Amino acid sequence: MSTLLNTGFSPKYNGAAISLVTKPPLIDHLFHTAVQNTELLPTDTREQYRQKLARITLDSMVQFVGLLDARGTVLEINQFALDSCGLQLSDVEGKPFRRSFWWQVSEEINRELRESILRAAQGEFVRWDSEVYTRTGSKETMIIDASLTPVRDQQGNVVFIAAEWRDVSARRRAEQNANLLASIVESSEDAIVSKRLDGVITSWNKGAERLFGYTADEVIGQSIAILIPPDRAEEEPQIIERLKRGERVDHFDTFRLRKDQTLVNVSLTISPVKNADGRIVGASKVARDITERARQEAALRELNTALRLANIDLQHFAFAAAHDLQEPLRMVTTYTQLLSRVLADSLNDDSSEYIRQVIGGSKRMSALLHDLLAYTEVSRDQDKGRVAVNLNLTLQAALANLDEAIRESGAIVQSDSLPTVSGNEIPLLQLFQNLISNAIKYRSEAAPRVQISVVQAGAEWTFRFRDNGIGIAPEYHERVFGVFKRLHGKEIPGTGIGLAICQRVVERLGGRIWVESEGCGNGSAFCFTLPAAISGRSR
Amino acid sequence: MTSYTHSAGRAYRILIVDDNDGDILLLREALGSAGLLYKAITFTDGEKALRYVRDDIDPERPIDLVLLDMHLTRMEGTAILAAIRGNTTLKDTPVIVLSSAISKQDRERMGTYNVARHLVKPPELDEFLALGNTVREVLAEYSDEKG
């Protein structure tokens, strides 16, 4: 295969003749050794021997090496080039190099190659990078660092072109990746800084310039201490200690000093940086300006506090109003009664009726205030913190309180075994009592029956108080829970606070309440949910 | 109608402290309708009542009973109660505390002052007037204890 080298042609390289002198001693043991199709023989002349070694050198190189004539025709190519491209020498020998048998190349690469050969043929050393498709596997590309070196004869004419190229994909891609990462870091809004373990700053992105006001030139090589406010001097050693243990510091909210010595509220995330041996040699630090976030959080907290206080105020107001309004109202009632007694003899039917209206109105208002007080007290009770409430006991207490109404109406109340829930005893008692007393109060002709059932679905209990009462038309299903909302006149007494209290109790415990009824005459079912914080039914 | 007097044959001396003069009037109606012969010393101003209890009690002319409203303007009834119990002449005098509503907290505070009755002012005239009978009962209880 080494036809060309056996022609005895001795090229001049860079004008200097290659001289071959004597066969070197001490390598006799290598004879009769065949290496890459080249057999070394004891009978080889010094020159033959040198030619064979050159052949072996060429074929053993891990880069592409070839020789072209000045027109770009392939004269010789090393084994590595052939193997890498899956070619035989016969595929390429004597053919123009620019033919794309090495790689699948684009038009542009072809043109580039043609031009490079022309330039080399005119005596120019040409070197360039090209991204080409490997012949095997058309999707995969390879980046080659190619060069063409003109070889001249003694008259200075270019007679050969030495071609070399090396696959530099891995290195170039690593570089590209590094450049990409660097540009990401550079364009980040956050300040990204790296430092050595001794605190010396080693990199500084645009975000850091914006956040801290120093340019990269001003701070690289300086200590990170220039960013740390004097009263936080102890933070840095603590951070370094954690980094040395290989720990990451996440979302550490603190303050740092800008170039103009103003403070900036930042959230720091600091990670250890390891060298190739896995030793921690420094840290990368991402600092985010959280001034705005901190301000918003503070504003939100303030607003929340204000809202909570306003709510407490409102509760106090409602309580005080309901409480203090009772007093003058009592005066109206009792003095009107006193007046009617003193004037008893001089009153006629009309004036008696007027007085009855005054007393009736003020008593009704007194009842409303009383219930309004009860409504606000639900919140006061529920603010006290929750306990485990066995609802079976709650039901018993409610039935005991309603004993008279139950006996008078002949009501029958039946219930499933009820669970224990997290809540407040008195409000839950009010809930049960109001629902049962409503079922009795709004009864139909038949004796009232109340069936209480409960099912658990996921994380909540659903309770149903089903009655055989007068029912509620669907259009009123929402309205019945409103404060002082009533569907009935004086024929059924009440202030319209009962269901509002029920709704408040349930909602403050994280549940929902609603009514199911197909309308008048069909009874209704008041349903509510409570979180199943304490699982399992009571025995 | 039978009238009730002190065992010494004189009218009862009753101290009434209530910032609502409507209630003072009603209380007098109640005392009268219970047939009590009484002389009322009344205060609607808590400060003045406090000064009276501290400085102006004449041991020769003691108070037989106190009707005290719990929630006075600018003052809690307990301040006056404390002054009453701190006065040598009044330390054992029966006190009936009245309020428009009684909280659990109120009841606990009353415990330390040896209160004869702690009552809610009734919204019904008849019930209110019946307070006079309660006053008579308390007066009887305390004169029994003394006797």
XYZ file of C-alpha atoms in Angstrom:
686
model
C 0.000 0.000 0.000
C 2.891 2.346 0.480
C 3.309 2.826 -3.208
C 4.100 6.469 -3.134
C 6.743 6.282 -0.472
C 8.423 3.518 -2.381
C 8.901 5.615 -5.426
C 12.165 6.865 -3.989
C 10.958 10.409 -4.322
C 12.543 12.578 -1.646
C 10.488 15.700 -1.031
C 11.880 18.847 0.385
C 10.008 20.061 3.369
C 10.182 23.775 3.938
C 13.090 23.839 1.561
C 15.292 21.439 3.610
C 16.180 18.113 1.994
C 15.435 15.123 4.167
C 18.615 13.149 4.411
C 18.610 9.502 5.340
C 21.910 8.234 6.652
C 22.523 4.983 8.471
C 20.404 2.288 9.978
C 20.316 2.760 13.791
C 21.657 -0.145 15.940
C 19.961 -1.986 18.862
C 16.588 -2.493 17.242
C 17.243 -5.831 15.571
C 14.649 -7.492 17.795
C 11.937 -5.575 15.920
C 12.647 -7.231 12.612
C 10.143 -9.719 11.305
C 7.524 -7.677 13.104
C 4.541 -6.687 11.036
C 2.854 -3.506 12.164
C -0.170 -2.138 10.361
C 0.535 -3.976 7.134
C 4.162 -2.905 7.212
C 6.708 -5.655 7.761
C 10.138 -4.760 9.016
C 12.782 -7.060 7.516
C 16.450 -7.602 8.496
C 17.288 -7.140 4.876
C 15.810 -3.632 4.828
C 18.188 -0.918 3.973
C 18.440 2.026 6.282
C 16.268 3.943 3.874
C 13.648 1.202 3.588
C 13.629 0.973 7.359
C 13.075 4.721 7.784
C 10.297 4.656 5.196
C 8.562 1.849 7.003
C 8.806 3.659 10.374
C 7.345 6.772 8.727
C 4.485 4.635 7.417
C 3.837 3.199 10.881
C 3.975 6.676 12.443
C 1.520 8.020 9.940
C -0.948 5.183 10.355
C -0.769 5.279 14.150
C -1.669 8.927 14.485
C -5.045 9.783 15.976
C -5.595 12.493 13.467
C -6.312 12.598 9.809
C -3.174 12.978 7.718
C -3.017 12.966 3.960
C -1.028 14.229 1.037
C -2.523 15.844 -2.036
C -0.936 17.007 -5.210
C -1.096 20.682 -6.057
C -4.405 20.160 -7.874
C -5.923 18.645 -4.790
C -5.867 15.025 -5.882
C -5.470 12.530 -3.080
C -2.084 10.836 -3.231
C -1.814 9.385 0.215
C -3.949 9.175 3.343
C -3.320 7.597 6.704
C -5.137 4.619 8.120
C -6.885 6.576 10.871
C -8.568 8.827 8.277
C -9.768 5.844 6.302
C -10.994 3.957 9.352
C -12.757 6.972 10.814
C -14.606 7.615 7.588
C -15.235 3.951 6.828
C -13.279 4.106 3.586
C -10.720 2.033 1.698
C -7.680 3.632 0.116
C -9.051 2.668 -3.281
C -12.134 4.809 -2.599
C -10.097 7.971 -2.433
C -6.737 7.448 -4.080
C -6.268 9.515 -7.192
C -9.517 11.346 -6.688
C -10.066 15.035 -5.933
C -9.904 15.627 -2.205
C -12.789 18.069 -2.280
C -15.196 15.337 -3.318
C -17.335 14.730 -0.354
C -16.442 11.161 0.313
C -15.002 11.998 3.750
C -18.102 13.379 5.264
C -21.455 14.419 4.127
C -20.948 18.118 3.761
C -23.055 21.028 2.796
C -22.519 23.133 -0.312
C -20.985 25.766 1.860
C -18.425 23.380 3.342
C -17.613 22.089 -0.150
C -16.947 25.596 -1.348
C -14.869 26.316 1.716
C -12.817 23.205 1.040
C -12.326 24.054 -2.637
C -11.173 27.549 -1.802
C -8.834 26.297 0.891
C -7.193 23.857 -1.539
C -6.745 26.653 -4.068
C -5.170 28.908 -1.483
C -2.848 26.126 -0.290
C -1.912 25.380 -3.883
C -0.857 29.025 -4.160
C 1.435 28.591 -1.184
C -0.730 29.622 1.733
C -1.010 27.728 4.981
C -4.757 27.379 5.558
C -6.394 26.356 8.779
C -10.113 26.421 9.638
C -12.839 24.801 11.721
C -15.712 23.022 10.054
C -18.782 21.319 11.354
C -19.453 18.289 9.183
C -21.748 15.308 9.270
C -19.948 12.077 9.938
C -20.455 9.699 7.049
C -21.890 7.109 9.377
C -25.038 8.368 11.027
C -26.127 11.395 9.090
C -27.611 13.294 12.059
C -24.386 13.377 14.007
C -21.995 16.179 13.294
C -18.324 16.475 14.024
C -16.291 19.615 14.375
C -12.928 19.342 12.678
C -9.893 21.556 12.964
C -8.498 21.229 9.433
C -5.285 22.552 7.933
C -3.605 22.446 4.539
C 0.153 22.985 4.324
C 1.763 23.656 0.926
C 4.907 21.568 0.263
C 7.338 23.061 -2.250
C 10.048 21.619 -4.445
C 13.540 23.093 -4.648
C 12.375 25.693 -7.131
C 9.758 26.840 -4.692
C 6.783 25.473 -6.583
C 3.991 23.988 -4.575
C 3.979 20.324 -5.514
C 2.073 18.798 -2.645
C -0.430 19.846 -0.108
C -0.231 18.141 3.286
C -3.704 17.818 4.745
C -4.387 17.339 8.438
C -7.526 17.466 10.407
C -8.516 16.489 13.870
C -11.878 15.828 15.507
C -12.230 18.610 18.071
C -15.968 18.112 18.646
C -15.700 17.321 22.351
C -13.512 20.303 23.130
C -15.430 22.737 20.918
C -18.739 21.604 22.300
C -17.467 21.974 25.850
C -16.346 25.455 24.904
C -19.706 26.238 23.337
C -21.426 24.939 26.437
C -19.193 26.984 28.670
C -19.870 30.042 26.523
C -23.591 29.391 26.667
C -23.493 29.028 30.441
C -21.346 32.114 30.717
C -23.826 34.094 28.639
C -26.714 32.815 30.773
C -24.869 33.875 33.912
C -24.001 37.167 32.281
C -27.558 37.946 31.246
C -29.151 36.865 34.545
C -31.167 39.455 36.442
C -29.742 38.003 39.646
C -26.284 38.862 40.834
C -24.077 35.797 40.331
C -20.694 35.927 41.949
C -18.030 33.326 42.628
C -15.374 33.517 45.260
C -12.582 31.440 46.680
C -12.845 30.010 50.157
C -10.664 32.860 51.399
C -13.393 35.215 50.216
C -11.603 36.614 47.176
C -14.043 37.365 44.352
C -13.278 35.422 41.168
C -16.225 36.267 38.931
C -18.863 38.959 38.794
C -21.765 39.100 36.315
C -23.767 42.014 34.929
C -26.523 41.345 37.476
C -23.963 41.834 40.238
C -22.880 45.092 38.620
C -26.461 46.271 38.596
C -27.270 45.101 42.118
C -24.116 46.182 43.916
C -22.881 49.001 41.683
C -19.327 47.702 41.276
C -17.992 46.690 37.847
C -16.299 43.302 37.457
C -12.902 45.027 37.092
C -13.381 46.836 40.371
C -14.109 43.775 42.466
C -12.454 40.701 40.968
C -9.512 39.964 43.251
C -11.082 41.928 46.108
C -12.527 40.376 49.246
C -16.266 39.704 49.378
C -16.131 41.561 52.715
C -16.627 44.857 50.865
C -20.267 43.808 50.378
C -20.960 42.929 53.986
C -22.371 45.538 56.342
C -20.240 45.907 59.503
C -23.040 44.719 61.769
C -23.283 41.478 59.781
C -19.568 40.717 59.741
C -20.183 37.400 61.517
C -22.328 36.086 58.649
C -19.521 35.422 56.193
C -17.413 33.089 58.426
C -20.588 31.139 59.252
C -21.425 30.792 55.570
C -17.863 29.688 54.778
C -18.031 27.066 57.558
C -21.186 25.604 56.052
C -19.689 25.628 52.560
C -16.607 23.797 53.793
C -18.884 21.054 55.055
C -20.290 20.882 51.522
C -23.632 22.392 52.521
C -25.645 24.750 50.394
C -27.096 27.897 51.868
C -30.570 28.435 50.500
C -32.659 31.609 50.475
C -30.761 33.324 53.209
C -32.442 36.710 53.620
C -30.053 39.403 54.653
C -28.680 42.821 53.784
C -25.619 43.683 51.692
C -23.763 46.864 51.067
C -23.761 48.578 47.666
C -20.858 50.568 46.297
C -22.636 53.754 47.371
C -22.816 52.270 50.910
C -26.594 51.904 50.849
C -28.099 48.647 52.045
C -29.954 46.254 49.798
C -32.231 43.489 51.037
C -31.125 40.278 49.305
C -31.913 36.604 49.319
C -28.683 34.595 48.988
C -28.239 31.096 47.670
C -24.657 29.950 48.061
C -23.303 26.636 46.795
C -19.874 25.128 47.203
C -17.768 24.909 44.038
C -15.600 21.794 43.718
C -12.539 21.294 41.585
C -11.977 18.221 39.390
C -10.799 16.235 42.456
C -14.040 17.007 44.281
C -12.317 19.340 46.714
C -14.252 22.457 47.703
C -12.309 25.417 46.417
C -14.816 28.200 46.465
C -18.427 29.202 46.310
C -20.941 30.508 43.852
C -23.350 32.993 45.195
C -26.664 34.053 43.692
C -28.073 37.207 45.212
C -31.578 38.362 44.459
C -32.853 41.810 45.293
C -35.876 41.212 47.524
C -36.410 44.799 48.589
C -39.669 44.908 46.668
C -40.776 41.480 47.872
C -39.921 42.312 51.480
C -41.802 45.587 51.140
C -44.839 43.799 49.743
C -44.698 41.188 52.475
C -44.500 43.865 55.124
C -47.400 45.712 53.503
C -49.409 42.490 53.408
C -48.642 41.770 57.050
C -49.650 45.284 57.997
C -52.853 44.990 56.033
C -53.572 41.658 57.645
C -53.053 43.051 61.104
C -55.252 46.022 60.273
C -57.919 43.679 58.957
C -57.724 41.472 62.017
C -57.969 44.494 64.290
C -60.838 45.892 62.254
C -62.565 42.540 62.560
C -62.048 42.456 66.310
C -63.242 46.062 66.475
C -66.308 45.158 64.486
C -67.024 42.247 66.783
C -66.578 44.449 69.818
C -68.749 47.063 68.207
C -71.497 44.573 67.420
C -71.262 43.172 70.914
C -71.251 46.576 72.588
C -74.012 47.882 70.355
C -76.225 44.891 71.004
C -75.398 45.050 74.696
C -75.727 48.776 75.210
C -78.857 49.136 73.105
C -80.633 46.713 75.414
C -80.433 49.224 78.250
C -82.420 52.138 76.774
C -84.800 49.667 75.173
C -85.536 48.209 78.581
C -86.378 51.730 79.726
C -88.831 52.131 76.843
C -90.503 48.821 77.601
C -90.769 49.108 81.359
C -91.764 52.777 81.423
C -94.405 52.246 78.763
C -95.731 49.407 80.894
C -95.604 51.642 83.960
C -97.370 54.400 82.073
C -100.127 52.092 80.887
C -100.585 50.912 84.470
C -100.771 54.454 85.909
C -103.088 55.584 83.124
C -105.114 52.395 83.160
C -108.364 54.169 84.022
C -108.116 56.859 81.373
C -107.083 54.645 78.424
C -109.549 53.739 75.715
C -109.288 50.888 73.216
C -107.238 52.942 70.754
C -104.705 54.290 73.223
C -104.351 50.825 74.783
C -103.550 49.438 71.339
C -100.949 52.183 70.763
C -99.250 51.317 73.994
C -99.333 47.614 73.106
C -97.621 48.460 69.800
C -94.865 50.407 71.574
C -94.260 47.541 73.977
C -94.480 44.896 71.211
C -92.023 46.792 69.013
C -89.487 47.330 71.722
C -89.718 43.719 72.879
C -89.162 42.545 69.346
C -86.155 44.794 69.029
C -84.876 43.472 72.318
C -85.158 39.906 70.965
C -83.249 40.904 67.828
C -80.509 42.487 69.899
C -80.369 39.420 72.079
C -79.865 37.200 69.047
C -77.406 39.581 67.461
C -75.432 39.293 70.657
C -75.611 35.505 70.382
C -74.385 35.738 66.796
C -71.348 37.823 67.705
C -70.685 35.578 70.689
C -70.275 32.601 68.335
C -67.145 34.283 66.992
C -65.943 35.121 70.466
C -66.398 31.524 71.557
C -64.800 30.156 68.428
C -61.777 32.390 68.803
C -60.934 30.563 71.998
C -59.297 27.595 70.267
C -60.690 24.201 69.423
C -61.093 21.055 71.454
C -62.273 17.547 70.641
C -66.059 17.606 70.842
C -68.019 14.359 71.018
C -71.119 15.249 69.001
C -73.151 12.475 70.660
C -72.879 14.475 73.887
C -73.649 17.673 71.991
C -76.834 16.072 70.633
C -77.834 14.918 74.126
C -77.361 18.426 75.497
C -79.359 19.947 72.619
C -82.214 17.497 73.184
C -82.194 18.259 76.907
C -82.419 22.007 76.201
C -85.288 21.407 73.754
C -87.048 18.948 76.048
C -90.161 21.079 76.439
C -90.606 21.753 72.711
C -90.005 18.078 71.915
C -92.578 16.899 74.436
C -95.173 19.483 73.398
C -94.867 18.682 69.697
C -94.413 14.930 70.128
C -91.241 15.158 68.034
C -89.105 12.092 67.418
C -85.380 12.685 66.903
C -83.262 9.765 65.701
C -79.559 9.847 65.010
C -76.661 7.783 63.741
C -73.750 7.383 66.089
C -71.919 10.691 65.674
C -68.195 11.377 65.395
C -65.912 13.463 67.548
C -64.807 16.617 65.773
C -62.450 19.468 66.452
C -64.445 22.548 67.416
C -66.010 24.529 70.245
C -68.654 23.037 72.514
C -71.093 25.922 72.858
C -71.240 26.932 69.178
C -71.676 23.297 68.109
C -74.460 22.963 70.661
C -76.097 26.070 69.185
C -75.782 24.508 65.718
C -77.492 21.264 66.749
C -80.079 23.009 68.859
C -81.007 25.513 66.154
C -81.358 22.852 63.462
C -83.503 20.571 65.618
C -85.606 23.422 66.974
C -86.190 24.687 63.408
C -87.371 21.223 62.388
C -89.862 21.315 65.232
C -90.865 24.958 64.762
C -91.470 24.697 61.007
C -93.425 21.457 61.208
C -96.286 20.338 59.025
C -99.507 18.805 60.307
C -97.762 15.583 61.288
C -95.675 15.182 64.443
C -92.154 16.303 63.661
C -89.550 13.647 62.897
C -85.859 14.479 62.641
C -83.422 11.951 61.232
C -79.744 12.811 61.762
C -77.264 10.925 59.617
C -73.572 11.281 58.964
C -71.174 9.956 56.324
C -67.450 10.426 55.937
C -66.143 11.351 52.494
C -62.420 11.940 52.306
C -61.290 14.439 54.860
C -64.752 15.572 55.931
C -67.930 14.485 57.583
C -71.260 15.330 55.983
C -74.166 15.652 58.406
C -77.821 15.604 57.369
C -80.717 16.779 59.531
C -83.720 15.492 57.591
C -87.192 16.560 58.724
C -90.790 16.067 57.641
C -91.659 19.745 58.075
C -93.116 22.348 55.754
C -90.051 22.470 53.511
C -88.479 25.426 51.752
C -89.002 26.439 48.125
C -85.725 26.208 46.151
C -85.588 29.967 45.464
C -85.161 30.595 49.196
C -82.419 28.026 49.789
C -79.667 30.649 49.897
C -81.657 33.313 51.666
C -82.557 31.332 54.761
C -78.974 31.646 56.032
C -78.963 35.466 55.961
C -78.958 37.440 59.202
C -82.518 38.397 60.214
C -83.890 36.796 57.046
C -87.217 35.134 57.605
C -89.663 33.416 55.296
C -92.504 33.540 57.763
C -94.401 36.282 59.508
C -95.622 36.456 63.037
C -97.438 33.111 62.723
C -94.139 31.404 63.525
C -92.098 33.424 66.049
C -88.415 34.015 65.485
C -85.851 36.683 64.638
C -84.141 34.990 61.683
C -80.771 34.620 63.374
C -80.781 30.850 64.005
C -79.531 29.675 60.604
C -77.156 32.629 60.339
C -75.573 31.391 63.563
C -75.489 27.828 62.156
C -73.733 29.057 59.033
C -71.229 31.038 61.050
C -70.449 28.087 63.316
C -69.946 25.699 60.398
C -67.945 28.085 58.217
C -65.644 29.126 61.020
C -64.838 25.448 61.531
C -63.965 25.127 57.844
C -67.220 23.496 56.705
C -70.153 24.353 54.438
C -73.869 24.396 55.139
C -76.787 24.128 52.753
C -80.388 23.069 52.600
C -81.997 20.470 50.388
C -85.747 20.639 49.944
C -88.073 20.068 47.081
C -90.307 22.798 48.338
C -93.314 23.303 50.482
C -94.763 20.190 52.031
C -91.795 17.967 51.291
C -89.710 18.500 54.378
C -86.158 19.695 54.250
C -82.701 18.416 54.972
C -80.136 20.771 56.436
C -76.696 19.485 55.574
C -73.297 20.625 56.713
C -69.744 19.419 56.532
C -67.031 19.501 59.144
C -63.386 18.572 58.659
C -62.665 15.056 59.895
C -59.707 16.235 61.928
C -60.213 13.510 64.487
C -61.076 10.337 62.660
C -63.290 7.513 63.802
C -66.771 7.534 65.259
C -67.308 7.608 68.970
C -68.529 4.352 70.437
C -100.700 47.706 102.835
C -98.221 46.622 105.473
C -95.178 48.818 105.707
C -91.835 47.439 106.708
C -89.446 49.421 108.897
C -86.140 48.890 110.593
C -86.317 46.993 113.890
C -85.489 50.323 115.580
C -88.734 51.624 114.111
C -87.034 54.002 111.696
C -87.055 53.988 107.905
C -84.415 51.849 106.147
C -81.499 53.814 104.785
C -80.757 52.469 101.297
C -77.820 53.602 99.137
C -78.587 53.389 95.404
C -75.771 53.807 92.869
C -76.866 53.620 89.226
C -75.925 55.868 86.320
C -79.355 55.380 84.817
C -81.817 57.559 86.678
C -84.624 55.678 84.952
C -83.528 52.632 86.848
C -83.239 54.600 90.115
C -86.828 55.661 89.664
C -87.903 52.099 88.905
C -86.008 50.823 91.947
C -87.814 53.339 94.136
C -91.106 52.138 92.624
C -90.043 48.593 93.441
C -89.067 49.430 97.024
C -92.326 51.292 97.508
C -94.446 48.533 96.037
C -92.778 46.065 98.418
C -94.094 48.192 101.284
C -90.683 49.241 102.508
C -90.381 52.420 104.493
C -87.065 53.774 103.342
C -84.862 56.753 102.822
C -82.813 56.540 99.602
C -79.384 58.114 99.175
C -78.880 58.035 95.392
C -75.909 58.617 93.120
C -75.799 58.513 89.328
C -72.140 59.531 89.334
C -69.714 56.778 90.341
C -67.003 59.230 91.457
C -69.352 61.000 93.819
C -70.643 57.692 95.144
C -67.069 56.582 95.786
C -66.261 59.782 97.706
C -69.445 59.424 99.752
C -68.597 55.833 100.717
C -65.019 56.768 101.611
C -65.578 60.035 103.442
C -69.155 60.785 104.363
C -70.539 57.696 106.097
C -71.824 58.636 109.514
C -71.450 55.651 111.932
C -74.418 57.031 113.860
C -76.643 56.838 110.793
C -75.550 53.617 109.043
C -76.623 52.339 105.630
C -78.880 49.280 105.819
C -78.526 48.083 102.214
C -76.769 49.018 98.973
C -78.238 48.633 95.465
C -75.264 48.877 93.128
C -75.225 48.943 89.326
C -72.276 46.918 88.050
C -71.480 48.953 84.935
C -71.299 52.646 85.673
C -70.167 55.339 83.305
C -66.372 55.677 83.547
C -66.267 53.221 86.442
C -66.859 49.607 87.321
C -69.137 48.876 90.259
C -66.389 46.785 91.807
C -64.444 49.953 92.715
C -67.338 51.088 94.860
C -67.809 47.567 96.182
C -64.184 47.519 97.287
C -64.617 50.888 99.020
C -67.739 49.617 100.803
C -65.941 46.536 102.098
C -63.014 48.712 103.131
C -65.221 50.990 105.260
C -65.534 49.845 108.899
C -69.164 50.922 109.124
C -70.182 49.314 105.821
C -68.025 46.196 105.813
C -70.941 43.852 106.616
C -73.725 45.828 104.926
C -75.721 43.738 102.415
C -75.077 44.722 98.817
C -77.325 43.764 95.894
C -75.473 44.063 92.596
C -77.536 44.746 89.466
C -76.404 44.581 85.890
C -78.007 44.416 82.470
C -76.107 41.205 81.699
C -73.895 39.027 83.850
C -70.764 37.523 82.365
C -68.931 34.597 83.902
C -66.104 36.995 84.613
C -68.433 39.331 86.532
C -69.674 36.461 88.652
C -66.131 35.393 89.551
C -65.215 38.922 90.590
C -68.334 39.207 92.764
C -67.318 36.123 94.728
C -64.605 37.980 96.602
C -66.881 40.763 97.845
C -69.539 38.814 99.744
C -72.420 40.079 97.655
C -75.939 39.353 98.935
C -77.486 38.995 95.456
C -76.242 39.481 91.928
C -79.218 40.079 89.652
C -79.948 40.926 86.050
C -82.223 43.912 85.598
C -85.445 42.288 84.333
C -86.910 43.580 81.066
C -90.477 43.105 82.342
C -92.042 45.726 84.597
C -93.583 43.184 86.977
C -90.326 41.351 87.403
C -88.526 44.612 87.998
C -90.991 45.668 90.639
C -90.524 42.266 92.277
C -86.957 43.366 93.068
C -88.498 45.249 95.994
C -89.456 41.919 97.554
C -85.915 40.663 97.063
C -84.624 43.719 98.930
C -87.044 42.989 101.758
C -85.860 39.365 101.925
C -82.231 40.410 102.084
C -82.940 42.967 104.809
C -84.726 40.266 106.794
C -81.830 37.809 106.323
C -79.297 40.318 107.563
C -81.331 41.455 110.563
C -81.743 37.754 111.506
C -77.968 37.338 111.364
C -77.469 40.361 113.592
C -80.229 39.468 115.968
